[in-house]
PDB file of N, CA and C in Angstrom:
ATOM      1  N   MET A  17     -12.567 -13.614   8.412  1.00 96.00           N
ATOM      2  CA  MET A  17     -10.835 -13.746   8.888  1.00 96.00           C
ATOM      3  C   MET A  17     -10.592 -14.928   9.821  1.00 96.00           C
ATOM      4  N   LEU A  18      -9.664 -15.630   9.504  1.00 96.00           N
ATOM      5  CA  LEU A  18      -8.832 -16.464  10.214  1.00 96.00           C
ATOM      6  C   LEU A  18      -8.020 -16.074  11.287  1.00 96.00           C
ATOM      7  N   VAL A  19      -8.283 -16.625  12.506  1.00 97.00           N
ATOM      8  CA  VAL A  19      -7.829 -16.001  13.729  1.00 97.00           C
ATOM      9  C   VAL A  19      -7.028 -17.339  14.218  1.00 97.00           C
ATOM     10  N   LEU A  20      -5.731 -17.098  14.475  1.00 97.00           N
ATOM     11  CA  LEU A  20      -4.749 -18.169  15.027  1.00 97.00           C
ATOM     12  C   LEU A  20      -4.038 -17.710  16.317  1.00 97.00           C
ATOM     13  N   THR A  21      -3.744 -18.417  17.061  1.00 96.00           N
ATOM     14  CA  THR A  21      -3.068 -18.143  18.122  1.00 96.00           C
ATOM     15  C   THR A  21      -1.496 -18.591  17.948  1.00 96.00           C
ATOM     16  N   ARG A  22      -0.582 -17.846  18.313  1.00 96.00           N
ATOM     17  CA  ARG A  22       0.869 -18.173  18.242  1.00 96.00           C
ATOM     18  C   ARG A  22       1.659 -17.646  19.475  1.00 96.00           C
ATOM     19  N   LYS A  23       2.661 -18.276  19.551  1.00 96.00           N
ATOM     20  CA  LYS A  23       3.422 -17.828  20.519  1.00 96.00           C
ATOM     21  C   LYS A  23       4.927 -17.520  19.982  1.00 96.00           C
ATOM     22  N   ALA A  24       5.552 -16.418  20.798  1.00 96.00           N
ATOM     23  CA  ALA A  24       6.969 -15.720  20.381  1.00 96.00           C
ATOM     24  C   ALA A  24       7.924 -17.177  19.638  1.00 96.00           C
ATOM     25  N   GLY A  25       8.397 -16.850  18.502  1.00 97.00           N
ATOM     26  CA  GLY A  25       9.249 -18.406  17.852  1.00 97.00           C
ATOM     27  C   GLY A  25       8.317 -18.836  16.804  1.00 97.00           C
ATOM     28  N   GLU A  26       6.968 -18.725  17.058  1.00 98.00           N
ATOM     29  CA  GLU A  26       6.036 -19.481  16.125  1.00 98.00           C
ATOM     30  C   GLU A  26       5.767 -18.753  15.205  1.00 98.00           C
ATOM     31  N   GLY A  27       5.365 -19.421  13.849  1.00 98.00           N
ATOM     32  CA  GLY A  27       4.913 -18.756  12.915  1.00 98.00           C
ATOM     33  C   GLY A  27       3.619 -19.323  12.118  1.00 98.00           C
ATOM     34  N   ILE A  28       3.302 -18.549  10.793  1.00 98.00           N
ATOM     35  CA  ILE A  28       2.488 -19.284  10.034  1.00 98.00           C
ATOM     36  C   ILE A  28       2.823 -19.103   8.599  1.00 98.00           C
ATOM     37  N   VAL A  29       2.691 -20.010   7.779  1.00 98.00           N
ATOM     38  CA  VAL A  29       2.980 -20.109   6.365  1.00 98.00           C
ATOM     39  C   VAL A  29       1.873 -19.840   5.362  1.00 98.00           C
ATOM     40  N   ILE A  30       1.977 -18.705   4.378  1.00 97.00           N
ATOM     41  CA  ILE A  30       1.020 -18.437   3.336  1.00 97.00           C
ATOM     42  C   ILE A  30       1.610 -19.046   2.085  1.00 97.00           C
ATOM     43  N   GLY A  31       0.720 -19.857   1.522  1.00 96.00           N
ATOM     44  CA  GLY A  31       1.301 -20.259   0.082  1.00 96.00           C
ATOM     45  C   GLY A  31       2.484 -20.873   0.508  1.00 96.00           C
ATOM     46  N   ASP A  32       3.163 -21.205  -0.684  1.00 97.00           N
ATOM     47  CA  ASP A  32       4.350 -21.902  -0.789  1.00 97.00           C
ATOM     48  C   ASP A  32       5.700 -21.046  -0.359  1.00 97.00           C
ATOM     49  N   ASP A  33       5.298 -19.679  -0.310  1.00 97.00           N
ATOM     50  CA  ASP A  33       6.687 -18.704  -0.348  1.00 97.00           C
ATOM     51  C   ASP A  33       6.307 -17.509   0.452  1.00 97.00           C
ATOM     52  N   ILE A  34       5.612 -17.537   1.720  1.00 98.00           N
ATOM     53  CA  ILE A  34       5.605 -16.310   2.754  1.00 98.00           C
ATOM     54  C   ILE A  34       5.376 -17.171   3.893  1.00 98.00           C
ATOM     55  N   ARG A  35       6.343 -16.550   4.604  1.00 98.00           N
ATOM     56  CA  ARG A  35       6.303 -17.141   6.459  1.00 98.00           C
ATOM     57  C   ARG A  35       6.516 -16.162   7.252  1.00 98.00           C
ATOM     58  N   ILE A  36       5.479 -15.998   8.200  1.00 98.00           N
ATOM     59  CA  ILE A  36       5.311 -14.886   9.105  1.00 98.00           C
ATOM     60  C   ILE A  36       5.469 -15.548  10.231  1.00 98.00           C
ATOM     61  N   THR A  37       6.750 -15.022  11.058  1.00 98.00           N
ATOM     62  CA  THR A  37       6.932 -15.341  12.443  1.00 98.00           C
ATOM     63  C   THR A  37       6.794 -14.423  13.475  1.00 98.00           C
ATOM     64  N   VAL A  38       6.304 -14.899  14.523  1.00 98.00           N
ATOM     65  CA  VAL A  38       6.119 -13.753  15.791  1.00 98.00           C
ATOM     66  C   VAL A  38       7.657 -13.837  16.377  1.00 98.00           C
ATOM     67  N   VAL A  39       8.148 -12.563  16.422  1.00 97.00           N
ATOM     68  CA  VAL A  39       9.422 -12.285  16.969  1.00 97.00           C
ATOM     69  C   VAL A  39       9.477 -12.527  18.349  1.00 97.00           C
ATOM     70  N   GLU A  40       8.448 -11.133  18.731  1.00 97.00           N
ATOM     71  CA  GLU A  40       8.464 -10.735  20.317  1.00 97.00           C
ATOM     72  C   GLU A  40       7.131 -10.233  20.464  1.00 97.00           C
ATOM     73  N   ILE A  41       6.686 -10.719  21.747  1.00 96.00           N
ATOM     74  CA  ILE A  41       5.443 -10.130  22.314  1.00 96.00           C
ATOM     75  C   ILE A  41       5.887  -9.234  23.425  1.00 96.00           C
ATOM     76  N   LYS A  42       5.723  -8.234  23.384  1.00 95.00           N
ATOM     77  CA  LYS A  42       6.125  -7.205  24.476  1.00 95.00           C
ATOM     78  C   LYS A  42       4.988  -5.957  25.016  1.00 95.00           C
ATOM     79  N   GLY A  43       4.431  -5.880  25.979  1.00 94.00           N
ATOM     80  CA  GLY A  43       3.562  -5.233  26.303  1.00 94.00           C
ATOM     81  C   GLY A  43       2.291  -5.066  25.563  1.00 94.00           C
ATOM     82  N   GLY A  44       2.000  -4.135  24.728  1.00 94.00           N
ATOM     83  CA  GLY A  44       0.824  -4.333  23.724  1.00 94.00           C
ATOM     84  C   GLY A  44       1.289  -4.281  22.219  1.00 94.00           C
ATOM     85  N   ALA A  45       2.339  -4.957  22.030  1.00 96.00           N
ATOM     86  CA  ALA A  45       2.897  -4.829  20.417  1.00 96.00           C
ATOM     87  C   ALA A  45       3.520  -6.603  20.664  1.00 96.00           C
ATOM     88  N   ILE A  46       3.198  -6.525  19.251  1.00 96.00           N
ATOM     89  CA  ILE A  46       3.747  -7.780  18.728  1.00 96.00           C
ATOM     90  C   ILE A  46       4.749  -7.511  17.416  1.00 96.00           C
ATOM     91  N   ARG A  47       6.049  -8.188  17.463  1.00 97.00           N
ATOM     92  CA  ARG A  47       7.249  -7.951  16.203  1.00 97.00           C
ATOM     93  C   ARG A  47       6.883  -9.123  15.582  1.00 97.00           C
ATOM     94  N   ILE A  48       6.826  -8.812  14.276  1.00 97.00           N
ATOM     95  CA  ILE A  48       6.642 -10.137  13.523  1.00 97.00           C
ATOM     96  C   ILE A  48       7.570 -10.214  12.350  1.00 97.00           C
ATOM     97  N   GLY A  49       8.315 -11.075  12.247  1.00 98.00           N
ATOM     98  CA  GLY A  49       9.278 -11.136  11.022  1.00 98.00           C
ATOM     99  C   GLY A  49       8.466 -11.930   9.518  1.00 98.00           C
ATOM    100  N   ILE A  50       8.759 -11.227   8.437  1.00 98.00           N
ATOM    101  CA  ILE A  50       8.032 -11.619   7.336  1.00 98.00           C
ATOM    102  C   ILE A  50       9.217 -12.132   6.235  1.00 98.00           C
ATOM    103  N   GLU A  51       9.212 -13.277   5.854  1.00 98.00           N
ATOM    104  CA  GLU A  51       9.888 -13.691   4.705  1.00 98.00           C
ATOM    105  C   GLU A  51       9.114 -13.897   3.415  1.00 98.00           C
ATOM    106  N   ALA A  52       9.511 -13.103   2.522  1.00 98.00           N
ATOM    107  CA  ALA A  52       8.444 -13.468   1.221  1.00 98.00           C
ATOM    108  C   ALA A  52       9.420 -12.818   0.011  1.00 98.00           C
ATOM    109  N   PRO A  53       9.097 -13.574  -1.190  1.00 97.00           N
ATOM    110  CA  PRO A  53       9.780 -12.812  -2.325  1.00 97.00           C
ATOM    111  C   PRO A  53       9.990 -11.416  -2.550  1.00 97.00           C
ATOM    112  N   ALA A  54      10.997 -11.108  -3.186  1.00 97.00           N
ATOM    113  CA  ALA A  54      11.142  -9.580  -3.109  1.00 97.00           C
ATOM    114  C   ALA A  54      10.079  -9.044  -3.924  1.00 97.00           C
ATOM    115  N   ASP A  55       9.682  -9.843  -4.900  1.00 97.00           N
ATOM    116  CA  ASP A  55       8.535  -9.217  -5.532  1.00 97.00           C
ATOM    117  C   ASP A  55       7.038  -9.054  -4.980  1.00 97.00           C
ATOM    118  N   LYS A  56       7.113  -9.513  -3.867  1.00 96.00           N
ATOM    119  CA  LYS A  56       5.721  -9.521  -3.197  1.00 96.00           C
ATOM    120  C   LYS A  56       5.623  -7.796  -2.505  1.00 96.00           C
ATOM    121  N   LYS A  57       4.649  -7.128  -2.393  1.00 96.00           N
ATOM    122  CA  LYS A  57       4.936  -5.907  -1.870  1.00 96.00           C
ATOM    123  C   LYS A  57       3.917  -6.012  -0.358  1.00 96.00           C
ATOM    124  N   ILE A  58       4.824  -5.816   0.357  1.00 97.00           N
ATOM    125  CA  ILE A  58       4.311  -5.585   1.861  1.00 97.00           C
ATOM    126  C   ILE A  58       4.322  -4.343   2.735  1.00 97.00           C
ATOM    127  N   TYR A  59       3.030  -4.056   3.140  1.00 97.00           N
ATOM    128  CA  TYR A  59       2.694  -2.858   3.656  1.00 97.00           C
ATOM    129  C   TYR A  59       2.002  -2.787   5.059  1.00 97.00           C
ATOM    130  N   ARG A  60       2.340  -1.949   5.929  1.00 97.00           N
ATOM    131  CA  ARG A  60       1.718  -1.968   6.872  1.00 97.00           C
ATOM    132  C   ARG A  60       0.218  -1.727   6.727  1.00 97.00           C
ATOM    133  N   GLN A  61      -0.784  -1.962   7.281  1.00 97.00           N
ATOM    134  CA  GLN A  61      -2.217  -1.781   7.002  1.00 97.00           C
ATOM    135  C   GLN A  61      -2.393  -0.341   6.902  1.00 97.00           C
ATOM    136  N   GLU A  62      -2.052   0.505   7.763  1.00 98.00           N
ATOM    137  CA  GLU A  62      -2.319   1.956   7.429  1.00 98.00           C
ATOM    138  C   GLU A  62      -1.898   2.631   6.424  1.00 98.00           C
ATOM    139  N   ILE A  63      -0.603   2.111   6.019  1.00 98.00           N
ATOM    140  CA  ILE A  63       0.095   2.610   4.749  1.00 98.00           C
ATOM    141  C   ILE A  63      -0.644   2.138   3.505  1.00 98.00           C
ATOM    142  N   TYR A  64      -1.031   0.952   3.531  1.00 98.00           N
ATOM    143  CA  TYR A  64      -1.685   0.391   2.423  1.00 98.00           C
ATOM    144  C   TYR A  64      -3.112   0.978   2.109  1.00 98.00           C
ATOM    145  N   GLU A  65      -4.058   0.980   3.096  1.00 98.00           N
ATOM    146  CA  GLU A  65      -5.050   2.118   3.179  1.00 98.00           C
ATOM    147  C   GLU A  65      -4.704   3.181   2.760  1.00 98.00           C
ATOM    148  N   ARG A  66      -4.067   3.978   3.002  1.00 98.00           N
ATOM    149  CA  ARG A  66      -3.524   5.114   2.391  1.00 98.00           C
ATOM    150  C   ARG A  66      -3.174   5.396   1.096  1.00 98.00           C
ATOM    151  N   ILE A  67      -2.607   4.586   0.770  1.00 97.00           N
ATOM    152  CA  ILE A  67      -2.111   4.312  -1.087  1.00 97.00           C
ATOM    153  C   ILE A  67      -3.450   4.140  -1.599  1.00 97.00           C
ATOM    154  N   CYS A  68      -4.055   3.261  -0.959  1.00 97.00           N
ATOM    155  CA  CYS A  68      -5.242   3.101  -2.083  1.00 97.00           C
ATOM    156  C   CYS A  68      -6.460   4.338  -1.801  1.00 97.00           C
ATOM    157  N   ARG A  69      -6.455   5.059  -1.001  1.00 96.00           N
ATOM    158  CA  ARG A  69      -7.331   6.291  -0.652  1.00 96.00           C
ATOM    159  C   ARG A  69      -6.620   7.473  -1.598  1.00 96.00           C
ATOM    160  N   GLU A  70      -5.544   7.418  -1.568  1.00 96.00           N
ATOM    161  CA  GLU A  70      -4.886   8.566  -2.765  1.00 96.00           C
ATOM    162  C   GLU A  70      -5.008   8.232  -4.048  1.00 96.00           C
ATOM    163  N   ASN A  71      -4.892   6.666  -4.298  1.00 95.00           N
ATOM    164  CA  ASN A  71      -4.783   6.473  -5.637  1.00 95.00           C
ATOM    165  C   ASN A  71      -6.369   6.750  -6.191  1.00 95.00           C
ATOM    166  N   GLN A  72      -7.422   6.400  -5.265  1.00 94.00           N
ATOM    167  CA  GLN A  72      -8.621   6.722  -5.632  1.00 94.00           C
ATOM    168  C   GLN A  72      -8.931   8.164  -5.852  1.00 94.00           C
ATOM    169  N   GLU A  73      -8.561   9.050  -5.021  1.00 91.00           N
ATOM    170  CA  GLU A  73      -8.446  10.495  -5.309  1.00 91.00           C
ATOM    171  C   GLU A  73      -7.707  10.870  -6.571  1.00 91.00           C
ATOM    172  N   ALA A  74      -6.714  10.238  -6.810  1.00 88.00           N
ATOM    173  CA  ALA A  74      -6.055  10.697  -8.397  1.00 88.00           C
ATOM    174  C   ALA A  74      -6.690  10.373  -9.147  1.00 88.00           C
ATOM    175  N   ALA A  75      -7.648   9.350  -9.369  1.00 88.00           N
ATOM    176  CA  ALA A  75      -8.509   8.715 -10.603  1.00 88.00           C
ATOM    177  C   ALA A  75      -9.629   9.646 -10.624  1.00 88.00           C
ATOM    178  N   GLN A  76      -9.816  10.280  -9.646  1.00 87.00           N
ATOM    179  CA  GLN A  76     -11.281  11.186  -9.799  1.00 87.00           C
ATOM    180  C   GLN A  76     -10.792  12.336 -10.183  1.00 87.00           C
ATOM    181  N   TRP A  77     -11.255  13.048 -11.656  1.00 79.00           N
ATOM    182  CA  TRP A  77     -10.757  14.100 -11.982  1.00 79.00           C
ATOM    183  C   TRP A  77     -11.975  14.618 -12.636  1.00 79.00           C
ATOM    184  N   ASN A  78     -11.738  16.183 -12.814  1.00 83.00           N
ATOM    185  CA  ASN A  78     -12.646  17.103 -13.273  1.00 83.00           C
ATOM    186  C   ASN A  78     -12.406  17.417 -14.729  1.00 83.00           C
ATOM    187  N   PRO A  79     -13.248  17.338 -15.722  1.00 81.00           N
ATOM    188  CA  PRO A  79     -13.255  17.455 -17.103  1.00 81.00           C
ATOM    189  C   PRO A  79     -12.450  18.865 -17.345  1.00 81.00           C
ATOM    190  N   SER A  80     -12.923  19.913 -16.391  1.00 85.00           N
ATOM    191  CA  SER A  80     -12.532  21.192 -16.473  1.00 85.00           C
ATOM    192  C   SER A  80     -10.905  21.248 -16.350  1.00 85.00           C
ATOM    193  N   ASP A  81     -10.451  20.002 -15.084  1.00 84.00           N
ATOM    194  CA  ASP A  81      -9.140  20.487 -15.305  1.00 84.00           C
ATOM    195  C   ASP A  81      -8.193  19.849 -16.427  1.00 84.00           C
ATOM    196  N   LEU A  82      -8.751  18.912 -17.314  1.00 85.00           N
ATOM    197  CA  LEU A  82      -8.372  18.694 -18.661  1.00 85.00           C
ATOM    198  C   LEU A  82      -7.902  19.973 -19.488  1.00 85.00           C
ATOM    199  N   ASP A  83      -9.151  20.526 -19.659  1.00 87.00           N
ATOM    200  CA  ASP A  83      -9.357  21.897 -20.423  1.00 87.00           C
ATOM    201  C   ASP A  83      -8.420  22.960 -20.054  1.00 87.00           C
ATOM    202  N   ALA A  84      -8.238  23.341 -18.611  1.00 88.00           N
ATOM    203  CA  ALA A  84      -7.126  23.913 -18.158  1.00 88.00           C
ATOM    204  C   ALA A  84      -5.645  23.587 -18.338  1.00 88.00           C
ATOM    205  N   LEU A  85      -5.586  22.187 -18.486  1.00 88.00           N
ATOM    206  CA  LEU A  85      -4.180  21.781 -18.503  1.00 88.00           C
ATOM    207  C   LEU A  85      -3.965  21.921 -20.112  1.00 88.00           C
ATOM    208  N   SER A  86      -5.032  21.669 -20.829  1.00 89.00           N
ATOM    209  CA  SER A  86      -4.678  21.910 -22.439  1.00 89.00           C
ATOM    210  C   SER A  86      -4.521  23.329 -22.574  1.00 89.00           C
ATOM    211  N   GLU A  87      -5.096  24.302 -22.092  1.00 89.00           N
ATOM    212  CA  GLU A  87      -5.108  25.715 -22.505  1.00 89.00           C
ATOM    213  C   GLU A  87      -3.588  25.888 -21.926  1.00 89.00           C
ATOM    214  N   SER A  88      -3.164  25.542 -21.039  1.00 90.00           N
ATOM    215  CA  SER A  88      -1.805  26.064 -20.385  1.00 90.00           C
ATOM    216  C   SER A  88      -0.799  25.232 -21.250  1.00 90.00           C
ATOM    217  N   LEU A  89      -1.048  24.223 -21.812  1.00 92.00           N
ATOM    218  CA  LEU A  89       0.166  23.507 -22.894  1.00 92.00           C
ATOM    219  C   LEU A  89       0.074  24.427 -24.272  1.00 92.00           C
ATOM    220  N   GLN A  90      -1.116  24.533 -24.607  1.00 91.00           N
ATOM    221  CA  GLN A  90      -0.970  25.536 -26.195  1.00 91.00           C
ATOM    222  C   GLN A  90      -0.345  26.902 -25.731  1.00 91.00           C
ATOM    223  N   LYS A  91      -0.318  27.553 -24.480  1.00 88.00           N
ATOM    224  CA  LYS A  91       0.106  28.890 -24.404  1.00 88.00           C
ATOM    225  C   LYS A  91       1.623  28.692 -23.903  1.00 88.00           C
ATOM    226  N   ARG A  92       2.248  27.486 -23.874  1.00 85.00           N
ATOM    227  CA  ARG A  92       3.543  27.151 -23.786  1.00 85.00           C
ATOM    228  C   ARG A  92       4.026  27.079 -25.185  1.00 85.00           C
ATOM    229  N   LYS A  93       3.206  26.584 -26.093  1.00 77.00           N
ATOM    230  CA  LYS A  93       3.649  26.430 -27.646  1.00 77.00           C
ATOM    231  C   LYS A  93       3.970  27.667 -28.146  1.00 77.00           C
ATOM    232  N   ARG A  94       2.906  28.581 -27.563  1.00 70.00           N
ATOM    233  CA  ARG A  94       2.979  29.688 -28.317  1.00 70.00           C
ATOM    234  C   ARG A  94       4.294  30.620 -28.163  1.00 70.00           C
ATOM    235  N   PRO A  95       5.110  31.332 -29.080  1.00 65.00           N
ATOM    236  CA  PRO A  95       6.279  32.098 -28.898  1.00 65.00           C
ATOM    237  C   PRO A  95       5.900  33.399 -28.019  1.00 65.00           C
TER     238      PRO A  95
END
């Protein structure tokens, strides 16, 4: 991990199109501003980790679930 020291008003640049600026340092928190292209997804770390965890859970399924879904759909087709 790269660790940099910045003061309020200073920033860092990532690549050619992402700029992160330290807006305010107050108490134990830091407010940052992020300038990035609209197509870049930006998440708080805890949100990103939750999305990854939920995607992994959704990708794991039991074949019996597919059988139950298939039976349910077949029952709908029957008059």
